[in-house]
PDB file of N, CA and C in Angstrom:
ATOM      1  N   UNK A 237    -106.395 -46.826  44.022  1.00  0.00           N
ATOM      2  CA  UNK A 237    -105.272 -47.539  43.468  1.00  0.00           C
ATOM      3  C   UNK A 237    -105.046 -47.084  42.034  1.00  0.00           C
ATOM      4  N   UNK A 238    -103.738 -46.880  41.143  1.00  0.00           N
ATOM      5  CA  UNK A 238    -103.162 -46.979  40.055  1.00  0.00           C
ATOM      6  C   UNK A 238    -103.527 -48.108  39.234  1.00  0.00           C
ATOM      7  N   UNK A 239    -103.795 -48.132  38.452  1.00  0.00           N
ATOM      8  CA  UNK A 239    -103.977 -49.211  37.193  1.00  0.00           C
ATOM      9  C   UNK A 239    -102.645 -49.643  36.888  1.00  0.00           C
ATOM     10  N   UNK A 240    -102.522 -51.005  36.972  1.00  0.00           N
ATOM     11  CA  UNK A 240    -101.042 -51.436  36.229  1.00  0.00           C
ATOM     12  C   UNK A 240    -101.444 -51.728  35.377  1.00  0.00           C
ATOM     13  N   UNK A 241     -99.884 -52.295  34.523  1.00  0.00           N
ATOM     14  CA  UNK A 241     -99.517 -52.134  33.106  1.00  0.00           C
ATOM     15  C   UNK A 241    -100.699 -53.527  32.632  1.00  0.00           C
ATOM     16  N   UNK A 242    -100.888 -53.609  31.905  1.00  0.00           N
ATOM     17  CA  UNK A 242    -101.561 -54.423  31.270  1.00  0.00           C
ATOM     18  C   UNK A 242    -100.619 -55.739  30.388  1.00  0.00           C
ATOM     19  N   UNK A 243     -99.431 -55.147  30.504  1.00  0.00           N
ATOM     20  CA  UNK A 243     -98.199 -55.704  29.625  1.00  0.00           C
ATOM     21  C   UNK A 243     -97.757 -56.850  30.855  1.00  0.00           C
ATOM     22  N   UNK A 244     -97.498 -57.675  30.606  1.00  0.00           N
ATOM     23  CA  UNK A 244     -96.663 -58.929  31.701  1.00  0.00           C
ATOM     24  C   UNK A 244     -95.361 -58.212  31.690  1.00  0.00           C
ATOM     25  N   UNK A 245     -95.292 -58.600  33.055  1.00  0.00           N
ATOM     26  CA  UNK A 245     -93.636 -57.723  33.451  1.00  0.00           C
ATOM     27  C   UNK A 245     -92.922 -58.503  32.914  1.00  0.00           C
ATOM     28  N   UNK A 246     -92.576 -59.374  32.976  1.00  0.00           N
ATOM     29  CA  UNK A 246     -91.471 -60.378  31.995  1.00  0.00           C
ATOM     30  C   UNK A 246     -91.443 -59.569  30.744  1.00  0.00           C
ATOM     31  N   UNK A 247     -92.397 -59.107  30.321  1.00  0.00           N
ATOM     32  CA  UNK A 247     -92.078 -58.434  28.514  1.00  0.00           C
ATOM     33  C   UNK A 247     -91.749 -56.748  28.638  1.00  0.00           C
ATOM     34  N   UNK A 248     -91.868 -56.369  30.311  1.00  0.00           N
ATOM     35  CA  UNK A 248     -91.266 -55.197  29.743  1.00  0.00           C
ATOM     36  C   UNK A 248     -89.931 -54.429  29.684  1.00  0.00           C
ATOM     37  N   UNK A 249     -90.036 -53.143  28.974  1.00  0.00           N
ATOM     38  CA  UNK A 249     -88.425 -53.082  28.842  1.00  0.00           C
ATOM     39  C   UNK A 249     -87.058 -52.695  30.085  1.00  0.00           C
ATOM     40  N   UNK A 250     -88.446 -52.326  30.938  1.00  0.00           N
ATOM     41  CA  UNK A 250     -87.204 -52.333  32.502  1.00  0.00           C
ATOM     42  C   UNK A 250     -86.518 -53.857  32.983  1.00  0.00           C
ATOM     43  N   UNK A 251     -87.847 -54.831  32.884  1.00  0.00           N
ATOM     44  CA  UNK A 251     -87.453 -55.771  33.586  1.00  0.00           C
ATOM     45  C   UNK A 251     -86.553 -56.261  32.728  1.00  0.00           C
ATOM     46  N   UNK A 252     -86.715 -56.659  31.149  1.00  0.00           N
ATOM     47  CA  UNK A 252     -85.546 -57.178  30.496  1.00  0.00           C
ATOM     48  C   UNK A 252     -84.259 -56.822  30.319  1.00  0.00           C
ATOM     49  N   UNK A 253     -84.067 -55.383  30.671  1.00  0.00           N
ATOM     50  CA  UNK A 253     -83.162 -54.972  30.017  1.00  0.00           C
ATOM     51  C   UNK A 253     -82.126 -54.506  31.460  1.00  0.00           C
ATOM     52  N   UNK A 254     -82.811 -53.641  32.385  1.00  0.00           N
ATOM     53  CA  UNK A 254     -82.097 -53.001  33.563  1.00  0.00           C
ATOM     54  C   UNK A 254     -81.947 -53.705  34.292  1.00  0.00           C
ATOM     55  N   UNK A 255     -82.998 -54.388  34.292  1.00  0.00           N
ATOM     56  CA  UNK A 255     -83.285 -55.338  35.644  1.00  0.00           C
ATOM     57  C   UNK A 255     -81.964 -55.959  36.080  1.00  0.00           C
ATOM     58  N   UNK A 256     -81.508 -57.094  35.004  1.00  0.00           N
ATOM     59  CA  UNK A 256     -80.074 -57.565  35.083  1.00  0.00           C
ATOM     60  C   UNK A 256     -79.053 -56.624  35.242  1.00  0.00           C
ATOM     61  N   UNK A 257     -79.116 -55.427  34.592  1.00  0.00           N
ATOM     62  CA  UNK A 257     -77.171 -54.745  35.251  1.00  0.00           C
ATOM     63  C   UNK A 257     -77.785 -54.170  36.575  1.00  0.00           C
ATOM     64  N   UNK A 258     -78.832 -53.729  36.912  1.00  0.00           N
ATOM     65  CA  UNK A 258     -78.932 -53.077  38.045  1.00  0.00           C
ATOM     66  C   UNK A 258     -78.721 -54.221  39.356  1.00  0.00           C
ATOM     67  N   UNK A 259     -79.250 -55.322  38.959  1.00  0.00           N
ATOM     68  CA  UNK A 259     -79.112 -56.864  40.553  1.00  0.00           C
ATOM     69  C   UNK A 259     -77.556 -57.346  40.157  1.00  0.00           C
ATOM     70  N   UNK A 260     -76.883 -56.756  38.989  1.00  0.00           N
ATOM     71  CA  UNK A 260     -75.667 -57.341  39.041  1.00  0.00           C
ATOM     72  C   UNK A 260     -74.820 -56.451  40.088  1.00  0.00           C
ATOM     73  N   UNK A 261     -74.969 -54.652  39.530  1.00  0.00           N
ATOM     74  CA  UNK A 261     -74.181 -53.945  40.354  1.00  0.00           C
ATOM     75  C   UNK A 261     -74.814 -53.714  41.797  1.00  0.00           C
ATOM     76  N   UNK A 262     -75.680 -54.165  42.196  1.00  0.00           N
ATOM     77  CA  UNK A 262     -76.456 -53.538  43.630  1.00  0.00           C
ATOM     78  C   UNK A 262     -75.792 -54.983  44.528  1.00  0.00           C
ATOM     79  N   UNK A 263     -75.848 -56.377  43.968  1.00  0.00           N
ATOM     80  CA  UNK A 263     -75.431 -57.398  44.873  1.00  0.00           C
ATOM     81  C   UNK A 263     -73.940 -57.321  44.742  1.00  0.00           C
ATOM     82  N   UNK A 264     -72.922 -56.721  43.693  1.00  0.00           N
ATOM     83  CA  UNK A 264     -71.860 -56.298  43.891  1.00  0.00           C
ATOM     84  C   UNK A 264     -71.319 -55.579  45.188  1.00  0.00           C
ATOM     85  N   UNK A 265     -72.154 -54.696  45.305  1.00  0.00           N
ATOM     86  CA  UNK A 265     -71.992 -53.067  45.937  1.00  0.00           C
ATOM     87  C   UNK A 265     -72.502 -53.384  47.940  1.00  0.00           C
ATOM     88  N   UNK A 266     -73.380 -54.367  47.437  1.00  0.00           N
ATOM     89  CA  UNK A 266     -74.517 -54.728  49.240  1.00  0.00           C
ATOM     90  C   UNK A 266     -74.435 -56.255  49.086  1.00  0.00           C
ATOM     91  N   UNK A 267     -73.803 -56.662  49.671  1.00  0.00           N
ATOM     92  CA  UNK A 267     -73.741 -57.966  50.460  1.00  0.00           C
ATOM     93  C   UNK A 267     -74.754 -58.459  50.944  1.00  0.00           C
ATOM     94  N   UNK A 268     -75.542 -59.295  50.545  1.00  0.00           N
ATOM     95  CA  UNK A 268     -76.936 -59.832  50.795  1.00  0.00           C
ATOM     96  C   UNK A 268     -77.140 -61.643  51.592  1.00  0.00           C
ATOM     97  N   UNK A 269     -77.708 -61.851  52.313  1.00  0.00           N
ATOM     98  CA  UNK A 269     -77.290 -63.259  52.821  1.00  0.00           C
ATOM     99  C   UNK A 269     -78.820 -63.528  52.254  1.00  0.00           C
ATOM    100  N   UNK A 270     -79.157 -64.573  52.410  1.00  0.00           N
ATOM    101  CA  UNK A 270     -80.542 -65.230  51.798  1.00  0.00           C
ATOM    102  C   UNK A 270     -80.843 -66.249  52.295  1.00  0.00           C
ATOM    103  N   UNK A 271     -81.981 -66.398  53.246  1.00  0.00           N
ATOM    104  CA  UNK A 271     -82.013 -67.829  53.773  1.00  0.00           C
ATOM    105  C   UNK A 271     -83.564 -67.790  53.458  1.00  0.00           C
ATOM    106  N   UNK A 272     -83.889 -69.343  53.467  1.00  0.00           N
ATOM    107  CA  UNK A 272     -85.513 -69.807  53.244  1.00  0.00           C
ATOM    108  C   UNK A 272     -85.891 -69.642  52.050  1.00  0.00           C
ATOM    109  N   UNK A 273     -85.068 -68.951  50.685  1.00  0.00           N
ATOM    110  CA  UNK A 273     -85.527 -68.997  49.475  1.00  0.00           C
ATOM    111  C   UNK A 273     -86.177 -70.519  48.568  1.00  0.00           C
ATOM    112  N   UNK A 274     -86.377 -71.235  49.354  1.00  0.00           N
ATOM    113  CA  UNK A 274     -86.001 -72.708  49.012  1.00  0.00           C
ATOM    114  C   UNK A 274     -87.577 -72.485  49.390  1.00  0.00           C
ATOM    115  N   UNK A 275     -88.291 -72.250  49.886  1.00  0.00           N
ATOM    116  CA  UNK A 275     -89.507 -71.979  50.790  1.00  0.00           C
ATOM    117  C   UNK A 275     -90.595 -71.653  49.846  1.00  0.00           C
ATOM    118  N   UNK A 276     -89.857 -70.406  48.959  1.00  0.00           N
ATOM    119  CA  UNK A 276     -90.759 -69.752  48.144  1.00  0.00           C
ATOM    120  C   UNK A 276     -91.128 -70.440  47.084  1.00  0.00           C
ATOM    121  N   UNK A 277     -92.719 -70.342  46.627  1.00  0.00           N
ATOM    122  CA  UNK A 277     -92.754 -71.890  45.202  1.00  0.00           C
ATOM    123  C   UNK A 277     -92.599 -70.870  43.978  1.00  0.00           C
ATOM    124  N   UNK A 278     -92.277 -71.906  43.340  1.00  0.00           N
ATOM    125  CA  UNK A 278     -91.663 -70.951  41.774  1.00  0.00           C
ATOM    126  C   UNK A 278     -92.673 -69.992  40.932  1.00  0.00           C
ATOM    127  N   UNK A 279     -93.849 -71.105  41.277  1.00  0.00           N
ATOM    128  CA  UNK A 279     -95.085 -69.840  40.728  1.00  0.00           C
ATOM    129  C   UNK A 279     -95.748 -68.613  40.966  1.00  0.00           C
ATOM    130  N   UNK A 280     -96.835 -68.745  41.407  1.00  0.00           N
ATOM    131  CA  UNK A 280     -97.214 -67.494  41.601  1.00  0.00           C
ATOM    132  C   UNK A 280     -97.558 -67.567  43.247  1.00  0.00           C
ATOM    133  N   UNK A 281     -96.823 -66.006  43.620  1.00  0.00           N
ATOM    134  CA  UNK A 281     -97.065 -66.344  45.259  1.00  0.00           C
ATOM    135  C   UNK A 281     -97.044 -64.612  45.690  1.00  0.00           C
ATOM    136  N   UNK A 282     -97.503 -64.660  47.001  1.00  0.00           N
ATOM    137  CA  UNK A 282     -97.912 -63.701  47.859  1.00  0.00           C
ATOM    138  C   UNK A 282     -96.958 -63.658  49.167  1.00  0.00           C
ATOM    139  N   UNK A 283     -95.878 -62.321  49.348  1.00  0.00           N
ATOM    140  CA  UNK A 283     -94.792 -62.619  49.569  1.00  0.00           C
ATOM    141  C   UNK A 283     -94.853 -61.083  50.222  1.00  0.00           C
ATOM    142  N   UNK A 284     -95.199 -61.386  51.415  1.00  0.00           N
ATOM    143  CA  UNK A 284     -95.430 -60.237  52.973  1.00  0.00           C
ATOM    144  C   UNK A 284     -93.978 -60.037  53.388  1.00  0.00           C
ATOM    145  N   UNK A 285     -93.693 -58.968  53.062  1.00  0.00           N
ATOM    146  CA  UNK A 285     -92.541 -58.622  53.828  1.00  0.00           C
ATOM    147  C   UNK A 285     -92.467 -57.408  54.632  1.00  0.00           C
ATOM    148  N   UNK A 286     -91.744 -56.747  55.580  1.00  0.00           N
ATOM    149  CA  UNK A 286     -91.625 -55.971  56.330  1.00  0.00           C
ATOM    150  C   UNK A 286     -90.301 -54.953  55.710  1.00  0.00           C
ATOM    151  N   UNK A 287     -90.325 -53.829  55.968  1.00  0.00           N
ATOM    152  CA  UNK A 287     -89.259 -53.025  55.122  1.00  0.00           C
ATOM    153  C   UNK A 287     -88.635 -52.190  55.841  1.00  0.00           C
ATOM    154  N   UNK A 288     -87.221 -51.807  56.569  1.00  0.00           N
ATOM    155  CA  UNK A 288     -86.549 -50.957  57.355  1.00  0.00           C
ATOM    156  C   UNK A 288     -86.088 -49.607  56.685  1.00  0.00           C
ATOM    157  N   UNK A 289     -86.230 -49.887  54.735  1.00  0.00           N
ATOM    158  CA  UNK A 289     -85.762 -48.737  54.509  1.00  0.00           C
ATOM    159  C   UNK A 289     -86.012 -48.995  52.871  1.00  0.00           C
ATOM    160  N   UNK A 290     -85.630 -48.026  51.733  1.00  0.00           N
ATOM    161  CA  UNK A 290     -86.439 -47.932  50.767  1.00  0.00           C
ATOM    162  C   UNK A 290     -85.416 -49.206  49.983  1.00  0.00           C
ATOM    163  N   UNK A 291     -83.868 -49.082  50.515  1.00  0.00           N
ATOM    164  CA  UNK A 291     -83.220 -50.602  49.686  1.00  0.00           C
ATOM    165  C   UNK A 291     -83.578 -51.728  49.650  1.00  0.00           C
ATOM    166  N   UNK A 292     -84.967 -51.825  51.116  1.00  0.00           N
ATOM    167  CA  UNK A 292     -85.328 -53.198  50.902  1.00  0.00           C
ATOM    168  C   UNK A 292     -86.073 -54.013  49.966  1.00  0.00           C
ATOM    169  N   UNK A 293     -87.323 -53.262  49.461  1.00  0.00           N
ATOM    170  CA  UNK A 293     -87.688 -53.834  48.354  1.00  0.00           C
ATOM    171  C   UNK A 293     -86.909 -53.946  46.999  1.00  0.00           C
ATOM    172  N   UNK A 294     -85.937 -53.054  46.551  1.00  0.00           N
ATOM    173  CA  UNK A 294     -85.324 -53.922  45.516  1.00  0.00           C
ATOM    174  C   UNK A 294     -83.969 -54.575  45.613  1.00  0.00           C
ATOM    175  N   UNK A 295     -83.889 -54.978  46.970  1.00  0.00           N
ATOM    176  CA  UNK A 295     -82.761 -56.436  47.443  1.00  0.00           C
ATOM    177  C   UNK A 295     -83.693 -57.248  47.452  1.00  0.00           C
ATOM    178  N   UNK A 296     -84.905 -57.261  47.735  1.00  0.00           N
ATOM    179  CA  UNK A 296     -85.833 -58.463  48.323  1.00  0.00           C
ATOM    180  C   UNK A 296     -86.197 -59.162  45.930  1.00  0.00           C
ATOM    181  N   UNK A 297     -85.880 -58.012  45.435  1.00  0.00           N
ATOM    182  CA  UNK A 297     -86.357 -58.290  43.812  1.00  0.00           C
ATOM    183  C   UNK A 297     -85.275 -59.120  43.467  1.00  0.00           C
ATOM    184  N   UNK A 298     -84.321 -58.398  43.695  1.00  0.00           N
ATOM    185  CA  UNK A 298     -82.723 -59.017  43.449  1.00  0.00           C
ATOM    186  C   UNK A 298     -82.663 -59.850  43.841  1.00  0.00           C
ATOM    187  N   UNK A 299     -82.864 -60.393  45.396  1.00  0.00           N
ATOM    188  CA  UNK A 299     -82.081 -61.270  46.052  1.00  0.00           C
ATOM    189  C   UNK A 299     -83.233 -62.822  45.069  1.00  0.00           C
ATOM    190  N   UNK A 300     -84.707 -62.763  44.531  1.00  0.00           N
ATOM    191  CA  UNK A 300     -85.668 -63.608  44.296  1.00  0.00           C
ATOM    192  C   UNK A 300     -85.089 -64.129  43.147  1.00  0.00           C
ATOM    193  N   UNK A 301     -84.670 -63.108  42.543  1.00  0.00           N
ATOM    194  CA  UNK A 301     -84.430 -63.062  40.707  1.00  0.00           C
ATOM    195  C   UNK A 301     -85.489 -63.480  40.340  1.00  0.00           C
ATOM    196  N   UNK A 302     -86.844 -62.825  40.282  1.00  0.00           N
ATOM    197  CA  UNK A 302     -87.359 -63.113  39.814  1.00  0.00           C
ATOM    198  C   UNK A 302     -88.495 -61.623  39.686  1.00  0.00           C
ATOM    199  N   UNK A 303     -89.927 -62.044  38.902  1.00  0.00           N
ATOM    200  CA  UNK A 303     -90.589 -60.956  38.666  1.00  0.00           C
ATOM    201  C   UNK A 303     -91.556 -60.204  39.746  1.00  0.00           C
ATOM    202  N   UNK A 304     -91.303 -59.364  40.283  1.00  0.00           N
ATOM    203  CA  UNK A 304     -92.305 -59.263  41.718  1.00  0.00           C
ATOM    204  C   UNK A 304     -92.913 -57.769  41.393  1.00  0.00           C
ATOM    205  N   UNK A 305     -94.109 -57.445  42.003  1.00  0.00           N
ATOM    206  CA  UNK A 305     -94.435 -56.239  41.628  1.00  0.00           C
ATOM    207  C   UNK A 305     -94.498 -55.867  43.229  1.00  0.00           C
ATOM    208  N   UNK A 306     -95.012 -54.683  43.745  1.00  0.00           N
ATOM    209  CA  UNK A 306     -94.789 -54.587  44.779  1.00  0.00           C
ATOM    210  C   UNK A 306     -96.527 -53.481  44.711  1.00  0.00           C
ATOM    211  N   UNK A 307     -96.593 -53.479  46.154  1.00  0.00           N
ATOM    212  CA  UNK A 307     -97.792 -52.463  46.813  1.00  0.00           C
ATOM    213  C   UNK A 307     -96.812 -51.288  47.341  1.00  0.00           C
ATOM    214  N   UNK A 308     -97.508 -50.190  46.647  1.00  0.00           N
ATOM    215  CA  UNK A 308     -96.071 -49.561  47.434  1.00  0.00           C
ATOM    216  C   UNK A 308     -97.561 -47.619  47.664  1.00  0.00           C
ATOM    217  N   UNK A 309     -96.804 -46.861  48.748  1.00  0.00           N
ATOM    218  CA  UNK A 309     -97.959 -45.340  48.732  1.00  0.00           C
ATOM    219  C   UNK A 309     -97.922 -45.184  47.509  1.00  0.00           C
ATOM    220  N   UNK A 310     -99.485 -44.549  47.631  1.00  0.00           N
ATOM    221  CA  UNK A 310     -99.452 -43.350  46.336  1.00  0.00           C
ATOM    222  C   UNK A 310     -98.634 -42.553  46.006  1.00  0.00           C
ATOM    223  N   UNK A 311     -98.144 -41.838  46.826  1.00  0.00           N
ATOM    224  CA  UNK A 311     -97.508 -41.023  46.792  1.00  0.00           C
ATOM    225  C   UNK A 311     -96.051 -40.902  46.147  1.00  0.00           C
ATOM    226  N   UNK A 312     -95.614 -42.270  45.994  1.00  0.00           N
ATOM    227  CA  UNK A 312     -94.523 -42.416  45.516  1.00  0.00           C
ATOM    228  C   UNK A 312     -94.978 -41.846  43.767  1.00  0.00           C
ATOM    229  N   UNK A 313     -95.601 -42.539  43.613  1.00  0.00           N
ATOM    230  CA  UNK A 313     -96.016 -42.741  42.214  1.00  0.00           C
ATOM    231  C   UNK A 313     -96.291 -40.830  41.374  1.00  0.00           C
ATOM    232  N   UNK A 314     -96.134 -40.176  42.395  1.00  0.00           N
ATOM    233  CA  UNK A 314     -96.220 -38.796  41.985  1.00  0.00           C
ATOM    234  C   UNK A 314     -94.783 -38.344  41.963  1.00  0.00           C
ATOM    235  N   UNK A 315     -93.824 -39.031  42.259  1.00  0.00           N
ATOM    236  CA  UNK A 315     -92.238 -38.148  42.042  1.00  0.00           C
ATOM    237  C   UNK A 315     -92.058 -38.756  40.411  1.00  0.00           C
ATOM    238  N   UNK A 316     -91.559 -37.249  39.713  1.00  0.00           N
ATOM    239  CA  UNK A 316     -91.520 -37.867  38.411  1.00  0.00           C
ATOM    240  C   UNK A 316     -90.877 -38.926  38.019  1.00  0.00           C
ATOM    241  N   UNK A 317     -89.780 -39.110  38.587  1.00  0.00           N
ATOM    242  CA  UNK A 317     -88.574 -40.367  37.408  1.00  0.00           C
ATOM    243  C   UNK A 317     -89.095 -41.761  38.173  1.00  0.00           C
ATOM    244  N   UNK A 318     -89.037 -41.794  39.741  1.00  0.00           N
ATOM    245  CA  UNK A 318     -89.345 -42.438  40.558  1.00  0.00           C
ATOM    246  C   UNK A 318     -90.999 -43.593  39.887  1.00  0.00           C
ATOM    247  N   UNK A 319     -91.771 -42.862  39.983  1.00  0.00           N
ATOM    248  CA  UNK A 319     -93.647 -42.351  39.415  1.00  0.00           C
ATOM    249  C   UNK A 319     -93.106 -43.265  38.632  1.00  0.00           C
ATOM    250  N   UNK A 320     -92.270 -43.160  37.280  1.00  0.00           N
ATOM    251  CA  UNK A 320     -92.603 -43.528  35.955  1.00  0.00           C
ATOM    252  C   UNK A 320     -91.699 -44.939  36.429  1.00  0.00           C
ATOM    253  N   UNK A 321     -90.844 -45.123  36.599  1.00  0.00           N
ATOM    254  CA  UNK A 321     -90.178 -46.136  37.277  1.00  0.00           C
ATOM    255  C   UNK A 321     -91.376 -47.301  37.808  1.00  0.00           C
ATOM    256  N   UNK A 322     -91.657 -46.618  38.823  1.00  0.00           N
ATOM    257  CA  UNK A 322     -92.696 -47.819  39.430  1.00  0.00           C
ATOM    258  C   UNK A 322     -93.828 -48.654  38.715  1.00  0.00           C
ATOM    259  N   UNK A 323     -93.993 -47.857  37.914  1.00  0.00           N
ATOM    260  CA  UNK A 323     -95.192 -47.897  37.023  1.00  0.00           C
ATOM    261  C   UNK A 323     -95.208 -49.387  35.890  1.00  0.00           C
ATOM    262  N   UNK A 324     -93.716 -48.733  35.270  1.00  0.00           N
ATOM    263  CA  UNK A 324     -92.907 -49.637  34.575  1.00  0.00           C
ATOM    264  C   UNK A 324     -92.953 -50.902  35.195  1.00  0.00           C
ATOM    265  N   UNK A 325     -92.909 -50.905  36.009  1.00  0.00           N
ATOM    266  CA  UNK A 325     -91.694 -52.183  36.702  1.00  0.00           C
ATOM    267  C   UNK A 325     -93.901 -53.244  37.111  1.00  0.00           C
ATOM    268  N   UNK A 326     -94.889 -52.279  36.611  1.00  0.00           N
ATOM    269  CA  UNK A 326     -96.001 -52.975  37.264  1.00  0.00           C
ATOM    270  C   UNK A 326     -96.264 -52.833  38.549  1.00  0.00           C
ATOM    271  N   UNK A 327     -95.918 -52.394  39.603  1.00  0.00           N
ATOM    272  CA  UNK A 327     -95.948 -52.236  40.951  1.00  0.00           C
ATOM    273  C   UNK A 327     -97.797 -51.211  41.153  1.00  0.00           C
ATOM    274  N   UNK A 328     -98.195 -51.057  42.175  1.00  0.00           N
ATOM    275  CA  UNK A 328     -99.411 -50.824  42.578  1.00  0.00           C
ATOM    276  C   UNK A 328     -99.578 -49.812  43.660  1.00  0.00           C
ATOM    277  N   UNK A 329     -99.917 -48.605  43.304  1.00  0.00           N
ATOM    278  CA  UNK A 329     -99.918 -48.152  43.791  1.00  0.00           C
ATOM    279  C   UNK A 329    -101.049 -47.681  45.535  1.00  0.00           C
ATOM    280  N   UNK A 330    -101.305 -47.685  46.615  1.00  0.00           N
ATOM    281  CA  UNK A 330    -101.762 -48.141  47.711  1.00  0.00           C
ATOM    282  C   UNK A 330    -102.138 -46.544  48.203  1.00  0.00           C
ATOM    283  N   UNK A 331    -103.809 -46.272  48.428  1.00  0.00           N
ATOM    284  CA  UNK A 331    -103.781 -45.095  49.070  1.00  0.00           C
ATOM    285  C   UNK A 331    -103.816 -44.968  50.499  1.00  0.00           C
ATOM    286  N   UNK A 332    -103.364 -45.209  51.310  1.00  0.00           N
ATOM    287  CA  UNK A 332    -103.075 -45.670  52.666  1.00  0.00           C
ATOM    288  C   UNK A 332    -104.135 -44.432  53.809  1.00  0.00           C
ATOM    289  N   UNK A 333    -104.402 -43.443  53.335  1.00  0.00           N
ATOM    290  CA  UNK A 333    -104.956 -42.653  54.171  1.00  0.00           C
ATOM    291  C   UNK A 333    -106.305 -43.253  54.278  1.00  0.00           C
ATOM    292  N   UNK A 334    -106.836 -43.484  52.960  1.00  0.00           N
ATOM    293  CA  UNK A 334    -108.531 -43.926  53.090  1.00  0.00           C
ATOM    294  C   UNK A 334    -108.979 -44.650  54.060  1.00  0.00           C
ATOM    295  N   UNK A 335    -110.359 -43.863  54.363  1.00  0.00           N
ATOM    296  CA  UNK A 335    -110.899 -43.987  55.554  1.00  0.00           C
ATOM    297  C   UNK A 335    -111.486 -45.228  55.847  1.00  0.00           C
ATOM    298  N   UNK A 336    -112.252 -46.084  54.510  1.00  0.00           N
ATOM    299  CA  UNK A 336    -111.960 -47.657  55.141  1.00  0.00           C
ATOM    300  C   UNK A 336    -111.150 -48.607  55.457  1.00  0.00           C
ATOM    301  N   UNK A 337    -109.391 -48.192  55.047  1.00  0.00           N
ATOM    302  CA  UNK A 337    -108.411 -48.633  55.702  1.00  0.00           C
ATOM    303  C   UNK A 337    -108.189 -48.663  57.081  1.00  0.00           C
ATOM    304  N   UNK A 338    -108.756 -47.426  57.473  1.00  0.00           N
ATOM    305  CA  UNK A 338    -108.382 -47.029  59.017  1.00  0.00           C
ATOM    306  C   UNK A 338    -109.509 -47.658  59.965  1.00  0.00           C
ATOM    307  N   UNK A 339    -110.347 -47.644  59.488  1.00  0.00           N
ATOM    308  CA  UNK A 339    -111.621 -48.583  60.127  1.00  0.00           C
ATOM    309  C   UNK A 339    -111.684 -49.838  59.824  1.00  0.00           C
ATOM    310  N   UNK A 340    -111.063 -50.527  59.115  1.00  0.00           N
ATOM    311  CA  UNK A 340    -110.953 -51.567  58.848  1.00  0.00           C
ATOM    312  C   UNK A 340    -109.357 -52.163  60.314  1.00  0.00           C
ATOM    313  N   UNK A 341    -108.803 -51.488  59.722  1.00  0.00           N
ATOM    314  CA  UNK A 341    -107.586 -51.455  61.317  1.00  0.00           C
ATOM    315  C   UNK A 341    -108.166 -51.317  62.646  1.00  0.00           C
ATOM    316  N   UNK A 342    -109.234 -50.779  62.690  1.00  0.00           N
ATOM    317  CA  UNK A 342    -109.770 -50.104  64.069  1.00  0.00           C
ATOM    318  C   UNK A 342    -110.465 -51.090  64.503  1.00  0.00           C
ATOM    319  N   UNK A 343    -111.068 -51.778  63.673  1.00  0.00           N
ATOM    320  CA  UNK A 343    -112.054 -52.849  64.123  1.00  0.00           C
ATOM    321  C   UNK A 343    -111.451 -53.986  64.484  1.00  0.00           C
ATOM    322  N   UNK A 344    -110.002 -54.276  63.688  1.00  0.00           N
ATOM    323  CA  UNK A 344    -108.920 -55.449  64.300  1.00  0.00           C
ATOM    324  C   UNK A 344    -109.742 -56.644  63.332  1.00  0.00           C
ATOM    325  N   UNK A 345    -109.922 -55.934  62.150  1.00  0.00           N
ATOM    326  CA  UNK A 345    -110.146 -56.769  60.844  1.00  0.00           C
ATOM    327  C   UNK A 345    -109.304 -57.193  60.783  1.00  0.00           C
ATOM    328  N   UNK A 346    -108.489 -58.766  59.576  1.00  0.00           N
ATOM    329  CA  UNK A 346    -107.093 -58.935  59.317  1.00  0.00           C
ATOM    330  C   UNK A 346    -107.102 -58.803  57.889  1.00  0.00           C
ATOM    331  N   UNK A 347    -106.018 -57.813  57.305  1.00  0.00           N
ATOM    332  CA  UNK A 347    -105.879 -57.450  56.224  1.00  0.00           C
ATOM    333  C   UNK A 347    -104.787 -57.891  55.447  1.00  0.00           C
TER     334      UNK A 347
END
């Protein structure tokens, strides 16, 4: 795994600053419906979602308004603008190949 920021995402300069024009023009642009947000508690929570494509995690940021970091491959974290992006934003990077992942799956552990 990647080391995140040590900085609270609330104080940094993506989330303060982009964060807002980017969920203004993306819920402009994509029509988003939202149900069960009422569900989620305001504090701190653990929030499993399933993903069809790479817009989903930042509609799922947008649609919360709120601060979420995400588990996302390693691999992402190696495309440059992308990499530095994620990083920013606190997100975590996940090495998915490792071999106690896969044995841990194999055995029908729950993870």
């Amino acid at each position: 795994m990647l080391p995140a920021p040590d900085t609270p995402q609330d104080q940094l300069y993506v989330w303060r600053v982009v964060f807002p024009i980017a969920r203004a023009i993306a819920l402009f642009l994509v029509p988003v419906r939202i149900e069960g947000i009422e569900r989620i508690p305001r504090g701190a929570a653990l929030i499993v979602a399933n993903h069809a494509s790479w817009k989903d995690p930042p509609l799922l940021t947008f649609a919360l308004d709120r601060s979420v970091r995400f588990f996302a491959k390693e691999e992402l974290f190696r495309i440059p603008i992308l990499g530095g992006a994620l990083r920013l934003a606190g997100n975590f990077g996940v090495r998915r190949s490792a071999r106690s992942a896969h044995a841990s799956a194999r055995s029908g552990a729950a993870t």
